[in-house]
Short mmCIF file of C-alpha atoms in Angstrom, two decimals:
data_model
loop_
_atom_site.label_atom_id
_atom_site.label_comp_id
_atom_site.label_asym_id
_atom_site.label_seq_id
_atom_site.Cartn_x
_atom_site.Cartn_y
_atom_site.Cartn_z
CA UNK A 1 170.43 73.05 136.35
CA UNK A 2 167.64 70.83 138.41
CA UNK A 3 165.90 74.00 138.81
CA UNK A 4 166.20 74.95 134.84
CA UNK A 5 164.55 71.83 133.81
CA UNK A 6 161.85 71.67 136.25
CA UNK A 7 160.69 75.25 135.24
CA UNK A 8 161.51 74.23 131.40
CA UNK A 9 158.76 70.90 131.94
CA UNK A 10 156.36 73.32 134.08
CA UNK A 11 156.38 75.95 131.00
CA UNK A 12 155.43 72.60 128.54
CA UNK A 13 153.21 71.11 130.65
CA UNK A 14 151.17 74.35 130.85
CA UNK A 15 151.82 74.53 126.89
CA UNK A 16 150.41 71.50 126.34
CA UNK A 17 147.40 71.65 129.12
CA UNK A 18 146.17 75.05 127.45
CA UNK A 19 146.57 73.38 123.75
CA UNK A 20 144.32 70.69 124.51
CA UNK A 21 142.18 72.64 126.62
CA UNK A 22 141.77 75.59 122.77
CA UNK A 23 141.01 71.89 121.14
CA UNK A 24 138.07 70.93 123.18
CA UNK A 25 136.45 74.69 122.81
CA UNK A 26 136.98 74.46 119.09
CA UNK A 27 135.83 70.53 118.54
CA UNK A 28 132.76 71.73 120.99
CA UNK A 29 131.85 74.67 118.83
CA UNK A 30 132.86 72.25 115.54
CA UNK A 31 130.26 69.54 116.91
CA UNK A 32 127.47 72.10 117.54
CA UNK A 33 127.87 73.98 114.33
CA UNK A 34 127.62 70.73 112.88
CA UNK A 35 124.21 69.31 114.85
CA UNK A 36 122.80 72.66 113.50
CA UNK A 37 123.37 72.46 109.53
CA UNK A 38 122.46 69.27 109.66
CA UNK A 39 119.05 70.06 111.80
CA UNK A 40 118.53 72.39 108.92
CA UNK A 41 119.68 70.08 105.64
CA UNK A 42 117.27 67.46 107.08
CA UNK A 43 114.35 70.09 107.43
CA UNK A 44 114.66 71.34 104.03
CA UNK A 45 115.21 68.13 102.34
CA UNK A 46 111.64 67.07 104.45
CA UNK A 47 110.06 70.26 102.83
CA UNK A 48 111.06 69.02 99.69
CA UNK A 49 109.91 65.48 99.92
CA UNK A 50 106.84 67.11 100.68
CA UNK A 51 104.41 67.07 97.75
CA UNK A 52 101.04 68.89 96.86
CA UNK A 53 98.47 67.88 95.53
CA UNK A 54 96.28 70.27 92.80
CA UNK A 55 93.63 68.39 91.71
CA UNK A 56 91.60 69.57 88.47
CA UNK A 57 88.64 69.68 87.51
CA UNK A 58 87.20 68.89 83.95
CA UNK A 59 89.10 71.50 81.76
CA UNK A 60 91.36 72.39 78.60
CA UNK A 61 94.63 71.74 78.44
CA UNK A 62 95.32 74.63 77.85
CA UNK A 63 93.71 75.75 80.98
CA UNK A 64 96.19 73.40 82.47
CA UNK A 65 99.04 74.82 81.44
CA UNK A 66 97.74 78.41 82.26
CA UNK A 67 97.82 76.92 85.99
CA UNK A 68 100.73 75.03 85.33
CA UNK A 69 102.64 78.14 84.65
CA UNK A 70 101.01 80.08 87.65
CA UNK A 71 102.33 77.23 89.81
CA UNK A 72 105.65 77.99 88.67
CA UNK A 73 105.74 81.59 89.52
CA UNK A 74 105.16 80.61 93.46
CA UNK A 75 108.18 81.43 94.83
CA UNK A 76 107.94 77.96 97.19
CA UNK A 77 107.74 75.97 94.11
CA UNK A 78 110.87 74.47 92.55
CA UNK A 79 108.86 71.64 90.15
CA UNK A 80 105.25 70.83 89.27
CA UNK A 81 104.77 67.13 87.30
CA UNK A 82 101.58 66.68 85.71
CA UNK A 83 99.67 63.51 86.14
CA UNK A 84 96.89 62.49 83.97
CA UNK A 85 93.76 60.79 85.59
CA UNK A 86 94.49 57.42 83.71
CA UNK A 87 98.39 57.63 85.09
CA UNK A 88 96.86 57.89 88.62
CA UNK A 89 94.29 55.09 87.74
CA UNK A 90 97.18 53.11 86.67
CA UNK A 91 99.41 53.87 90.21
CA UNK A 92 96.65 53.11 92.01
CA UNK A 93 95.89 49.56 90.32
CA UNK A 94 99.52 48.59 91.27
CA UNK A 95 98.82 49.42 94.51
CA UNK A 96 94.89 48.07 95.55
CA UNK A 97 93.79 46.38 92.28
CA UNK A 98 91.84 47.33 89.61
CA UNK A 99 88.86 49.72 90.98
CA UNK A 100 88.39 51.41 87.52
CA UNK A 101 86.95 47.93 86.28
CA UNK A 102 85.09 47.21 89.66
CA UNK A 103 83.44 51.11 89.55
CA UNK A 104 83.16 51.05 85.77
CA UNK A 105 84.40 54.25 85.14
CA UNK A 106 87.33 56.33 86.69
CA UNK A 107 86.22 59.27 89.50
CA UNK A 108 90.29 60.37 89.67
CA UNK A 109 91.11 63.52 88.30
CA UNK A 110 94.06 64.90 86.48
CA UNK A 111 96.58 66.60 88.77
CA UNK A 112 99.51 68.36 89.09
CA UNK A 113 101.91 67.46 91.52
CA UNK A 114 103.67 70.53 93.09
CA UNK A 115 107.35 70.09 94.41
CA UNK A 116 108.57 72.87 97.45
CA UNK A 117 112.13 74.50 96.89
CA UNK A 118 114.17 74.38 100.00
CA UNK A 119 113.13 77.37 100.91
CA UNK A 120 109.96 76.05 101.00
CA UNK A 121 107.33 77.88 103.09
CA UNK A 122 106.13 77.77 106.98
CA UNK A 123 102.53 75.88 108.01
CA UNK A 124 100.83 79.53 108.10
CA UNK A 125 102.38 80.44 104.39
CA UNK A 126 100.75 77.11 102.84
CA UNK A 127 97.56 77.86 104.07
CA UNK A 128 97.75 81.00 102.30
CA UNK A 129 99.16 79.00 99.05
CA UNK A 130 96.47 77.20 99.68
CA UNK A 131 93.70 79.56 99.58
CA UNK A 132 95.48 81.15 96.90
CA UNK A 133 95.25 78.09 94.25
CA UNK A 134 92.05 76.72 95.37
CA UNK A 135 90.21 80.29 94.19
CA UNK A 136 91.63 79.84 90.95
CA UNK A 137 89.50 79.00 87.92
CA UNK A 138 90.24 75.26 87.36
CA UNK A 139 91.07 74.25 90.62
CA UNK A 140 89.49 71.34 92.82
CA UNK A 141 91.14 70.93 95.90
CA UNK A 142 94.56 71.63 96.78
CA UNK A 143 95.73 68.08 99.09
CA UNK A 144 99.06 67.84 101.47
CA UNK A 145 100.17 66.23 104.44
CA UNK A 146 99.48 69.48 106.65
CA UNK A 147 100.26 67.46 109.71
CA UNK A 148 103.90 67.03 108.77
CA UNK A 149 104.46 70.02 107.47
CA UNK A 150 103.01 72.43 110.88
CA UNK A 151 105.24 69.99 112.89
CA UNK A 152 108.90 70.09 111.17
CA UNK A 153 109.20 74.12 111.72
CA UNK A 154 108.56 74.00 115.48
CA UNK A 155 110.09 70.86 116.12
CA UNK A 156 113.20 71.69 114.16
CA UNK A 157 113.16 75.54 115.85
CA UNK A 158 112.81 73.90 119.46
CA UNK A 159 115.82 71.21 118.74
CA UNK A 160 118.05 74.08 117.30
CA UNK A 161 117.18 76.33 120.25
CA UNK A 162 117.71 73.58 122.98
CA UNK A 163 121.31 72.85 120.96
CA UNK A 164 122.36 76.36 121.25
CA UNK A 165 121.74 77.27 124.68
CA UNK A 166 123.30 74.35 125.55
CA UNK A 167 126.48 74.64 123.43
CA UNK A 168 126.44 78.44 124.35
CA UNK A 169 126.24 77.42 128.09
CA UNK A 170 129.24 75.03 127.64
CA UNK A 171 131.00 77.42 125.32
CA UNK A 172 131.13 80.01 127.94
CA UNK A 173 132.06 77.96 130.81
CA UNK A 174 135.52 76.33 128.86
CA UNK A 175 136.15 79.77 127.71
CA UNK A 176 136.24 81.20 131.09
CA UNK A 177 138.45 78.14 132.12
CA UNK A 178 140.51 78.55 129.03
CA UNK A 179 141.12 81.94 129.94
CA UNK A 180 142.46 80.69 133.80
CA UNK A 181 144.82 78.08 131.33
CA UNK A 182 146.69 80.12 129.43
CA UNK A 183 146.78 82.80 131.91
CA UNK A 184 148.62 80.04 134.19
CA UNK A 185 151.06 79.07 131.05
CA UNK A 186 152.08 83.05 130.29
CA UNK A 187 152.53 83.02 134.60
CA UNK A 188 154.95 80.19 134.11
CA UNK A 189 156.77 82.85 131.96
CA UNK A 190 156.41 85.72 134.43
CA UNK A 191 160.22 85.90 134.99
CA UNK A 192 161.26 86.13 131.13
CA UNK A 193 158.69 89.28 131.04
CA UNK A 194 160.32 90.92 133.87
CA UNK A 195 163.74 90.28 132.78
CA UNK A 196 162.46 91.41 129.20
CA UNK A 197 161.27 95.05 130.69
CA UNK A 198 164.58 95.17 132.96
CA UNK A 199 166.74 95.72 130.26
CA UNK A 200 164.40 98.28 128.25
CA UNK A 201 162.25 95.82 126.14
CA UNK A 202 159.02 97.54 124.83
CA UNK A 203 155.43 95.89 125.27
CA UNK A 204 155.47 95.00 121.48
CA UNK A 205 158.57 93.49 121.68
CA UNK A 206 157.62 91.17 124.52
CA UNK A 207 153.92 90.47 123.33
CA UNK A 208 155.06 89.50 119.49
CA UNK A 209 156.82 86.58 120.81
CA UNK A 210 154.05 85.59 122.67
CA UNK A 211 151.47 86.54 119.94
CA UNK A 212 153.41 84.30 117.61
CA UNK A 213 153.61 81.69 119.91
CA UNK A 214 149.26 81.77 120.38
CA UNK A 215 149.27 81.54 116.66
CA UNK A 216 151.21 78.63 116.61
CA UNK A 217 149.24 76.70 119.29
CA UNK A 218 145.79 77.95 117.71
CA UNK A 219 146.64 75.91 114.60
CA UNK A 220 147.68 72.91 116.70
CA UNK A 221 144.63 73.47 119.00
CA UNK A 222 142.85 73.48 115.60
CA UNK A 223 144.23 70.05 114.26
CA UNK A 224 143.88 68.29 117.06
CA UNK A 225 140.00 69.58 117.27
CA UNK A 226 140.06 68.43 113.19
CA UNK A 227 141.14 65.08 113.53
CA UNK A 228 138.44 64.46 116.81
CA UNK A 229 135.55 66.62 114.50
CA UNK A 230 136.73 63.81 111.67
CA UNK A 231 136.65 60.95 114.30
CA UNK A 232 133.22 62.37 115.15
CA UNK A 233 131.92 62.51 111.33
CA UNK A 234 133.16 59.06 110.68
CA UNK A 235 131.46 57.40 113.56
CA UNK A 236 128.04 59.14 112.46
CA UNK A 237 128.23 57.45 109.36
CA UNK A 238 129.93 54.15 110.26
CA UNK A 239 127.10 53.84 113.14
CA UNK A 240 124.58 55.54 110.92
CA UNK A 241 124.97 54.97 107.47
CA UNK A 242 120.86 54.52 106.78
CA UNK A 243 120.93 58.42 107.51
CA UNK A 244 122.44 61.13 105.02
CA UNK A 245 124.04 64.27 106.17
CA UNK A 246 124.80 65.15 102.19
CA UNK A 247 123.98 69.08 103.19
CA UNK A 248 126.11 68.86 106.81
CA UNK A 249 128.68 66.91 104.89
CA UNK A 250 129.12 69.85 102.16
CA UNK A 251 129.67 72.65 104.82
CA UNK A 252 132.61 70.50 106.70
CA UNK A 253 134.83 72.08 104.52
CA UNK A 254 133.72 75.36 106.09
CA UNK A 255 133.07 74.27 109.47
CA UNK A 256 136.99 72.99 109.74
CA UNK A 257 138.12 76.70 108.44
CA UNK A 258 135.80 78.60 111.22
CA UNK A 259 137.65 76.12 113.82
CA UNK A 260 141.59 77.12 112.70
CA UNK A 261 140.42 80.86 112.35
CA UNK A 262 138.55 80.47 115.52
CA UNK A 263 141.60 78.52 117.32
CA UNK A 264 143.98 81.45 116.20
CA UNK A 265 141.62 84.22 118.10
CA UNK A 266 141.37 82.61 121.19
CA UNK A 267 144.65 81.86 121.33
CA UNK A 268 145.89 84.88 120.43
CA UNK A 269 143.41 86.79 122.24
CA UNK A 270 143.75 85.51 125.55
CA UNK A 271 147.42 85.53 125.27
CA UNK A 272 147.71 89.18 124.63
CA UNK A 273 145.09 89.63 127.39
CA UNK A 274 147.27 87.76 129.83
CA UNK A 275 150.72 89.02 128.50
CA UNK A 276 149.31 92.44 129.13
CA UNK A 277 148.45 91.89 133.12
CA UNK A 278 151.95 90.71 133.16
CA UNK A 279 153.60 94.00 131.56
CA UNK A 280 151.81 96.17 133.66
CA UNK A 281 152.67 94.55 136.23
CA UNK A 282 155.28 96.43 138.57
CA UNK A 283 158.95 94.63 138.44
CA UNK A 284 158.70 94.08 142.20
CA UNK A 285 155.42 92.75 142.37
CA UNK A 286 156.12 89.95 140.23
CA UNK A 287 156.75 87.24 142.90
CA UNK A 288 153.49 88.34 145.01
CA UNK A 289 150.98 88.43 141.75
#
């Protein structure tokens, strides 16, 4: 009877230690997933903040709206505004005082101010956008903040990079230790298998207990990684509420559904995997494996 519930606690405590153990992998690959969209949502809301500049020279409008509408058929451009020389003269006198009066005349030119979709293009592709406009008929100068825009790509690449290896690197290590879990928990059970094939019991019909059993714990593993990835998400924005992760925010939905399909593969994977060792296994050799 002693015996009966010591190996009854030893079979939950190895139930329990391999749950925990799926949650950490799945809030792990949550968290990373995570860092990445919202690495991205940041970058592309950047690239849209980011505006350009076509200055005019002295033409029709009609002209204009010929390069209006040829700004709008770039494929990087999601809006273009059109500012008049007097609205800039009038932005710029709430800003450093009245220079048209002190000048006597107004040297700013009408504009239109060019607004990137989120797909908005690389350093290299704006110099060609660049190059493009400035040749046309019309055209002045073409002005953005090229610094900002060379550095987000690279910057952005090198941070998603860095995550990745990182969360790979950790990824691989808990999954090889995940593996050594469960395989412990189904050797807990070694004597149930062996009395299952003593009396005739197919490998089916001792893995789909087992394979029902990984479900079950890959959808606890999976709410107990939810409920940390929420603790997680709440403490961003409690601790960090000057900074928006709208875009992030909007995928959580999806990130949450890879971690309960992910938590049901491992699970059931490595259970199978271990099950299988066991059912090969030669009845006699089951005390010495």
């Amino acid at each position: 009877m002693q015996e009966n519930r010591r190996l009854k606690r030893k079979v939950r405590n190895s139930y329990i230690i391999s749950t925990v153990s799926i949650s950490l992998v799945l809030f792990l690959l949550g968290s990373v997933s995570y860092l990445i969209v919202s690495a991205l949502d940041v970058t592309d809301r950047m690239k849209k903040n980011i505006s350009v500049y076509v200055n005019l020279e002295d033409i029709t409008p009609d002209e204009q709206g010929v390069i209006r509408t040829r700004l709008l058929n770039q494929e990087a451009v999601s809006d273009v505004i059109f500012i008049s020389k007097d609205q800039a003269a009038e932005e710029f006198r709430t800003e450093a005082g009245d220079f048209v009066e002190f000048l006597g005349y107004n040297p700013l030119p009408d504009a239109f101010e060019v607004k990137l979709s989120a797909a908005g293009p690389d350093a290299e592709k704006m110099r060609e956008f660049e190059r493009e406009v400035s040749s046309w008929y019309g055209v002045n100068e073409v002005d953005y903040q090229r610094g900002v825009l060379e550095k987000i790509g690279p910057n952005i690449n090198t941070f998603n990079m860095v995550l990745l290896f990182f969360g790979g690197a950790l990824l691989v290590i808990s999954l090889i230790l995940l593996n050594n879990t469960i395989r412990v928990s189904i050797y807990s059970k070694r004597y149930i298998i062996s009395t299952m094939k003593l009396v005739g019991a197919t490998r089916g019909f001792i893995i789909r207990p087992f394979a029902g059993s990984a479900v079950m714990q890959g959808i606890w593993s999976a709410l107990i990684a939810t409920a940390m990835f929420a603790g997680m998400l709440y403490g961003i924005h409690r601790g960090l509420p000057e900074i928006s992760f709208s875009g992030a925010d909007a995928q959580a939905v999806y990130i949450v559904a890879g971690m309960f399909l992910a938590g049901i593969i491992i699970s059931l994977f490595f259970t199978i995997f271990a099950v299988n060792k066991f059912v090969r296994l030669p009845t006699g050799a089951v005390n010495y494996y």
